[in-house]
mmCIF file of C-alpha atoms and ligand atoms in Angstrom:
data_model
loop_
_atom_site.group_PDB
_atom_site.id
_atom_site.type_symbol
_atom_site.label_atom_id
_atom_site.label_comp_id
_atom_site.label_asym_id
_atom_site.label_seq_id
_atom_site.Cartn_x
_atom_site.Cartn_y
_atom_site.Cartn_z
ATOM 1 C CA MET F 54 87.300 121.847 94.560
ATOM 2 C CA ARG F 55 89.815 122.194 91.738
ATOM 3 C CA LEU F 56 92.631 119.632 91.934
ATOM 4 C CA SER F 57 94.590 120.187 88.741
ATOM 5 C CA GLU F 58 94.189 121.675 85.283
ATOM 6 C CA ARG F 59 91.460 119.220 84.295
ATOM 7 C CA CYS F 60 90.300 117.580 87.514
ATOM 8 C CA TYR F 61 87.880 118.516 90.282
ATOM 9 C CA ALA F 62 86.407 116.799 93.336
ATOM 10 C CA VAL F 63 82.955 117.263 94.849
ATOM 11 C CA THR F 64 83.447 116.168 98.457
ATOM 12 C CA GLY F 65 81.165 115.856 101.452
ATOM 13 C CA LEU F 66 77.994 114.672 99.722
ATOM 14 C CA GLY F 67 75.572 113.253 102.284
ATOM 15 C CA TYR F 68 74.951 109.612 103.138
ATOM 16 C CA SER F 69 74.097 107.701 106.295
ATOM 17 C CA PRO F 70 76.277 109.043 109.167
ATOM 18 C CA PRO F 71 79.206 109.009 109.554
ATOM 19 C CA TRP F 72 79.569 108.579 105.820
ATOM 20 C CA CYS F 73 79.922 111.321 103.287
ATOM 21 C CA VAL F 74 80.757 110.384 99.734
ATOM 22 C CA ASN F 75 82.826 111.959 96.949
ATOM 23 C CA ALA F 76 82.345 112.532 93.244
ATOM 24 C CA GLY F 77 84.855 113.662 90.636
ATOM 25 C CA ILE F 78 84.888 115.713 87.458
ATOM 26 C CA VAL F 79 87.390 115.633 84.579
ATOM 27 C CA ALA F 80 86.858 118.390 82.026
ATOM 28 C CA GLY F 81 88.324 117.807 78.560
ATOM 29 C CA ASP F 82 88.034 120.179 75.632
ATOM 30 C CA SER F 83 84.809 118.605 74.354
ATOM 31 C CA LEU F 84 83.633 116.064 76.918
ATOM 32 C CA THR F 85 83.289 116.349 80.700
ATOM 33 C CA LEU F 86 83.426 113.115 82.684
ATOM 34 C CA VAL F 87 81.542 112.852 85.977
ATOM 35 C CA VAL F 88 82.883 110.132 88.298
ATOM 36 C CA ASP F 89 79.967 108.864 90.452
ATOM 37 C CA THR F 90 76.635 110.565 91.051
ATOM 38 C CA GLY F 91 76.284 110.677 94.850
ATOM 39 C CA GLY F 92 73.601 108.934 96.833
ATOM 40 C CA ASN F 93 70.512 110.752 95.627
ATOM 41 C CA THR F 94 69.063 113.238 93.164
ATOM 42 C CA LEU F 95 69.883 116.218 95.398
ATOM 43 C CA ALA F 96 73.583 115.259 95.286
ATOM 44 C CA ALA F 97 73.337 114.718 91.530
ATOM 45 C CA GLN F 98 71.989 118.252 91.077
ATOM 46 C CA THR F 99 75.045 119.645 92.863
ATOM 47 C CA ILE F 100 77.502 117.507 90.857
ATOM 48 C CA TYR F 101 75.751 118.369 87.601
ATOM 49 C CA GLY F 102 75.812 122.078 88.430
ATOM 50 C CA TYR F 103 79.576 122.101 88.923
ATOM 51 C CA ALA F 104 80.252 119.865 85.903
ATOM 52 C CA PHE F 105 78.120 122.071 83.661
ATOM 53 C CA ALA F 106 79.627 125.328 84.946
ATOM 54 C CA ILE F 107 83.246 124.266 84.313
ATOM 55 C CA ARG F 108 82.690 123.943 80.539
ATOM 56 C CA PRO F 109 79.068 124.746 79.601
ATOM 57 C CA ASN F 110 79.504 123.737 75.957
ATOM 58 C CA ASN F 111 80.852 120.271 76.725
ATOM 59 C CA GLU F 112 78.906 117.064 76.393
ATOM 60 C CA LEU F 113 78.615 115.244 79.728
ATOM 61 C CA ARG F 114 79.299 111.578 80.462
ATOM 62 C CA VAL F 115 79.022 109.693 83.767
ATOM 63 C CA ILE F 116 81.017 106.727 85.018
ATOM 64 C CA ASN F 117 80.061 104.740 88.133
ATOM 65 C CA THR F 118 82.904 103.310 90.217
ATOM 66 C CA GLU F 119 80.733 100.540 91.652
ATOM 67 C CA LYS F 120 77.231 99.212 92.335
ATOM 68 C CA HIS F 121 76.495 100.502 95.853
ATOM 69 C CA PHE F 122 73.797 103.155 96.065
ATOM 70 C CA ASP F 123 76.033 105.831 97.604
ATOM 71 C CA HIS F 124 77.856 105.996 94.233
ATOM 72 C CA ILE F 125 74.971 105.529 91.786
ATOM 73 C CA GLY F 126 71.979 107.055 93.580
ATOM 74 C CA GLY F 127 72.115 110.174 91.415
ATOM 75 C CA ASN F 128 72.147 108.223 88.131
ATOM 76 C CA SER F 129 68.458 108.743 87.414
ATOM 77 C CA PHE F 130 68.934 112.533 87.378
ATOM 78 C CA PHE F 131 71.586 112.198 84.636
ATOM 79 C CA ARG F 132 69.723 109.536 82.638
ATOM 80 C CA GLU F 133 66.610 111.722 82.585
ATOM 81 C CA ARG F 134 68.763 114.311 80.779
ATOM 82 C CA GLU F 135 69.886 111.646 78.282
ATOM 83 C CA ILE F 136 73.435 111.728 79.627
ATOM 84 C CA GLU F 137 75.246 108.424 79.133
ATOM 85 C CA VAL F 138 76.044 106.524 82.322
ATOM 86 C CA TRP F 139 78.880 104.039 81.982
ATOM 87 C CA GLY F 140 79.665 101.349 84.531
ATOM 88 C CA HIS F 141 80.685 97.772 85.089
ATOM 89 C CA SER F 142 78.378 95.249 83.442
ATOM 90 C CA GLY F 143 77.737 93.701 86.866
ATOM 91 C CA ILE F 144 75.823 96.779 88.074
ATOM 92 C CA ALA F 145 72.197 95.631 87.948
ATOM 93 C CA ARG F 146 70.339 97.046 90.926
ATOM 94 C CA THR F 147 66.607 96.547 91.403
ATOM 95 C CA ALA F 148 63.806 98.742 92.698
ATOM 96 C CA GLY F 149 63.327 96.234 95.510
ATOM 97 C CA GLU F 150 66.928 96.668 96.646
ATOM 98 C CA PHE F 151 66.517 100.433 96.534
ATOM 99 C CA HIS F 152 63.358 100.325 98.649
ATOM 100 C CA GLN F 153 65.228 98.148 101.156
ATOM 101 C CA GLU F 154 67.952 100.816 101.308
ATOM 102 C CA ILE F 155 65.348 103.513 102.020
ATOM 103 C CA SER F 156 63.812 101.343 104.760
ATOM 104 C CA GLU F 157 67.206 100.842 106.406
ATOM 105 C CA PHE F 158 67.858 104.584 106.287
ATOM 106 C CA ASN F 159 64.513 105.257 107.883
ATOM 107 C CA ALA F 160 65.025 102.654 110.618
ATOM 108 C CA ALA F 161 68.334 104.355 111.533
ATOM 109 C CA ILE F 162 66.750 107.791 112.165
ATOM 110 C CA PRO F 163 67.299 108.479 115.907
ATOM 111 C CA ASP F 164 64.222 110.683 116.397
ATOM 112 C CA ALA F 165 60.986 108.679 116.650
ATOM 113 C CA VAL F 166 58.809 111.451 115.222
ATOM 114 C CA ARG F 167 60.999 111.799 112.148
ATOM 115 C CA ARG F 168 61.178 108.025 111.815
ATOM 116 C CA GLU F 169 57.390 107.773 111.894
ATOM 117 C CA ARG F 170 57.139 110.543 109.311
ATOM 118 C CA GLY F 171 59.350 108.444 107.033
ATOM 119 C CA GLU F 172 61.846 111.266 106.539
ATOM 120 C CA ALA F 173 64.275 108.965 104.696
ATOM 121 C CA ALA F 174 61.995 109.734 101.749
ATOM 122 C CA ALA F 175 63.204 113.359 101.927
ATOM 123 C CA PHE F 176 66.800 112.216 101.537
ATOM 124 C CA PHE F 177 65.830 110.193 98.470
ATOM 125 C CA TYR F 178 63.471 112.831 97.059
ATOM 126 C CA ASP F 179 62.815 112.312 93.340
ATOM 127 C CA THR F 180 65.406 109.493 93.255
ATOM 128 C CA ARG F 181 64.903 106.274 91.278
ATOM 129 C CA VAL F 182 67.092 103.291 90.454
ATOM 130 C CA ALA F 183 68.973 103.781 87.189
ATOM 131 C CA ASN F 184 71.664 101.313 86.175
ATOM 132 C CA PRO F 185 74.390 102.275 83.669
ATOM 133 C CA ASN F 186 73.192 102.254 80.061
ATOM 134 C CA ARG F 187 76.754 101.669 78.761
ATOM 135 C CA GLN F 188 78.625 98.630 80.056
ATOM 136 C CA ILE F 189 82.320 98.225 80.799
ATOM 137 C CA GLU F 190 83.808 94.713 80.982
ATOM 138 C CA LYS F 191 87.520 95.456 80.558
ATOM 139 C CA ASP F 192 89.902 98.394 80.863
ATOM 140 C CA ALA F 193 88.949 101.283 78.611
ATOM 141 C CA CYS F 194 90.120 104.744 77.602
ATOM 142 C CA PHE F 195 87.905 107.821 77.247
ATOM 143 C CA ASP F 196 89.056 110.632 74.955
ATOM 144 C CA LEU F 197 87.683 113.852 76.447
ATOM 145 C CA GLY F 198 89.365 116.099 73.858
ATOM 146 C CA GLY F 199 92.936 117.099 74.711
ATOM 147 C CA CYS F 200 92.814 114.736 77.675
ATOM 148 C CA SER F 201 92.393 111.011 78.097
ATOM 149 C CA VAL F 202 91.069 109.069 81.072
ATOM 150 C CA LYS F 203 92.017 105.464 81.616
ATOM 151 C CA ILE F 204 89.242 103.356 83.131
ATOM 152 C CA MET F 205 90.758 100.451 85.063
ATOM 153 C CA LEU F 206 88.936 97.496 86.581
ATOM 154 C CA THR F 207 89.846 97.443 90.292
ATOM 155 C CA PRO F 208 87.617 94.762 91.876
ATOM 156 C CA GLY F 209 87.731 93.661 95.507
ATOM 157 C CA HIS F 210 85.374 95.903 97.483
ATOM 158 C CA THR F 211 82.762 94.634 95.018
ATOM 159 C CA PRO F 212 83.309 92.842 91.681
ATOM 160 C CA THR F 213 82.049 96.005 89.945
ATOM 161 C CA ASN F 214 84.680 98.454 91.214
ATOM 162 C CA LEU F 215 86.711 100.493 88.785
ATOM 163 C CA SER F 216 89.038 103.491 88.962
ATOM 164 C CA ALA F 217 89.573 106.481 86.660
ATOM 165 C CA TRP F 218 93.149 107.613 86.017
ATOM 166 C CA VAL F 219 94.063 110.955 84.457
ATOM 167 C CA PRO F 220 97.767 110.512 83.610
ATOM 168 C CA GLU F 221 98.435 114.065 82.372
ATOM 169 C CA ASP F 222 97.337 115.483 85.723
ATOM 170 C CA GLY F 223 98.499 112.616 87.968
ATOM 171 C CA VAL F 224 94.997 112.377 89.447
ATOM 172 C CA LEU F 225 93.354 109.060 90.353
ATOM 173 C CA PHE F 226 89.684 108.574 91.256
ATOM 174 C CA THR F 227 89.387 105.210 93.014
ATOM 175 C CA GLY F 228 85.845 104.855 94.302
ATOM 176 C CA ASP F 229 85.927 102.580 97.352
ATOM 177 C CA CYS F 230 89.040 100.697 96.222
ATOM 178 C CA LEU F 231 90.642 103.320 98.454
ATOM 179 C CA ILE F 232 89.101 105.140 101.358
ATOM 180 C CA ARG F 233 90.569 107.756 103.694
ATOM 181 C CA GLU F 234 90.039 108.213 107.455
ATOM 182 C CA TYR F 235 87.244 105.621 107.554
ATOM 183 C CA LEU F 236 87.843 101.888 107.863
ATOM 184 C CA PRO F 237 87.337 100.395 104.405
ATOM 185 C CA ASN F 238 84.151 98.353 104.108
ATOM 186 C CA LEU F 239 85.052 94.703 103.546
ATOM 187 C CA ASP F 240 81.585 93.347 104.275
ATOM 188 C CA ALA F 241 80.501 93.027 100.648
ATOM 189 C CA GLY F 242 83.125 90.313 100.049
ATOM 190 C CA THR F 243 85.081 87.313 101.321
ATOM 191 C CA PRO F 244 88.806 86.811 102.068
ATOM 192 C CA ALA F 245 89.225 85.689 98.431
ATOM 193 C CA ASP F 246 87.714 89.000 97.288
ATOM 194 C CA TRP F 247 90.032 90.892 99.646
ATOM 195 C CA GLN F 248 93.017 89.170 98.007
ATOM 196 C CA VAL F 249 91.724 90.404 94.642
ATOM 197 C CA TRP F 250 91.381 93.860 96.236
ATOM 198 C CA LEU F 251 95.088 93.802 97.205
ATOM 199 C CA GLU F 252 95.951 92.995 93.585
ATOM 200 C CA SER F 253 93.838 95.964 92.462
ATOM 201 C CA LEU F 254 95.819 98.187 94.833
ATOM 202 C CA ASP F 255 99.009 96.931 93.177
ATOM 203 C CA ARG F 256 97.630 97.978 89.771
ATOM 204 C CA ILE F 257 96.902 101.550 90.782
ATOM 205 C CA GLU F 258 99.738 102.208 93.221
ATOM 206 C CA VAL F 259 102.289 101.626 90.454
ATOM 207 C CA LEU F 260 100.767 104.605 88.621
ATOM 208 C CA GLU F 261 102.290 106.815 91.347
ATOM 209 C CA PRO F 262 99.357 109.244 91.479
ATOM 210 C CA LYS F 263 100.043 112.716 92.859
ATOM 211 C CA ILE F 264 96.444 113.180 93.973
ATOM 212 C CA VAL F 265 93.906 110.525 94.991
ATOM 213 C CA VAL F 266 90.180 111.085 95.292
ATOM 214 C CA ALA F 267 88.967 108.081 97.282
ATOM 215 C CA GLY F 268 85.330 107.057 97.457
ATOM 216 C CA HIS F 269 85.001 108.481 100.952
ATOM 217 C CA GLY F 270 87.049 110.920 103.018
ATOM 218 C CA PRO F 271 89.381 113.819 102.254
ATOM 219 C CA VAL F 272 91.372 114.127 99.019
ATOM 220 C CA ALA F 273 94.957 112.835 99.467
ATOM 221 C CA ARG F 274 97.958 114.692 98.041
ATOM 222 C CA GLY F 275 101.694 113.989 97.948
ATOM 223 C CA ASP F 276 102.895 111.897 100.886
ATOM 224 C CA GLU F 277 99.291 111.392 102.057
ATOM 225 C CA VAL F 278 98.728 109.147 99.027
ATOM 226 C CA ARG F 279 101.234 106.566 100.253
ATOM 227 C CA THR F 280 99.603 106.577 103.709
ATOM 228 C CA VAL F 281 96.137 105.932 102.250
ATOM 229 C CA PHE F 282 97.439 102.924 100.315
ATOM 230 C CA GLN F 283 99.281 101.625 103.384
ATOM 231 C CA ASN F 284 96.249 101.915 105.632
ATOM 232 C CA VAL F 285 93.876 100.066 103.288
ATOM 233 C CA ARG F 286 96.532 97.399 102.627
ATOM 234 C CA ARG F 287 97.006 96.869 106.352
ATOM 235 C CA VAL F 288 93.278 96.411 107.028
ATOM 236 C CA LEU F 289 92.966 93.986 104.103
ATOM 237 C CA THR F 290 96.030 91.945 105.124
ATOM 238 C CA GLU F 291 94.923 91.707 108.763
ATOM 239 C CA SER F 292 91.392 90.740 107.728
ATOM 240 C CA ILE F 293 92.651 88.003 105.380
ATOM 241 C CA GLU F 294 94.814 86.586 108.191
ATOM 242 C CA ARG F 295 91.922 86.752 110.661
ATOM 243 C CA GLY F 296 89.360 85.496 108.142
ATOM 244 C CA SER F 297 86.824 88.199 109.018
ATOM 245 C CA SER F 298 86.255 91.876 108.327
ATOM 246 C CA PRO F 299 86.803 94.486 111.064
ATOM 247 C CA THR F 300 83.115 95.422 110.859
ATOM 248 C CA ALA F 301 81.588 91.965 110.402
ATOM 249 C CA ASN F 302 77.790 91.885 110.598
ATOM 250 C CA ARG F 303 77.595 95.665 110.207
ATOM 251 C CA SER F 304 76.492 97.910 107.354
ATOM 252 C CA LYS F 305 76.988 96.514 103.855
ATOM 253 C CA ARG F 306 75.913 99.541 101.931
ATOM 254 C CA HIS F 307 79.069 101.587 101.157
HETATM 255 ZN ZN1 LIG R 205 80.978 103.911 99.031
#
């Protein structure tokens, strides 16, 4: 979906129910930036297809907003095409962790026949672990040709989270620093991490984005943006006061 002159969102990519996950595209004059690669190679093919079609002569570059597999699962598809994948230096996933993810997916299949067939392997068809080959350790700026994207460290959900801000278009891609409709997932961190998360929200809310593409859920526009910030802030504040996440002991994968 086109959001602005330069920015696009690919929404509704599959992950374990009820989760779908988003990706973003920012097309400059010479370079097209892909924000996150979905959870698997099939999602990456879709994202790549849109990114290529918008400006077929552009070079492509990927940035990962965090380390969880729903945002980096499609990396191997891009790396196999020698497309640079940028991401926080703390993203260092292993094949063992990926196999554990596949096992958890398979165990969650409701139908016993499909579970025994190992149909989680279909979801992760032709998908391998690929960490970023270009590391980010502090805020950065990408020049896409006629358009710049500010990469901002926004830790809290995980230490590896970052956001991509396109000031000319007023569009902000946040990964899971923000989330819409779903409860944010606090289970990857502690109350101290959630405090850091609140500080990250301060950093990006002051930008006054017109459009926010969160890691999960519908794109937010106009007044909806304020509501998304308020909702995540409220969950974080309540969880810090309580000392536990609203989904303690549940899924840690998003
Ligand atoms: Zn996620």
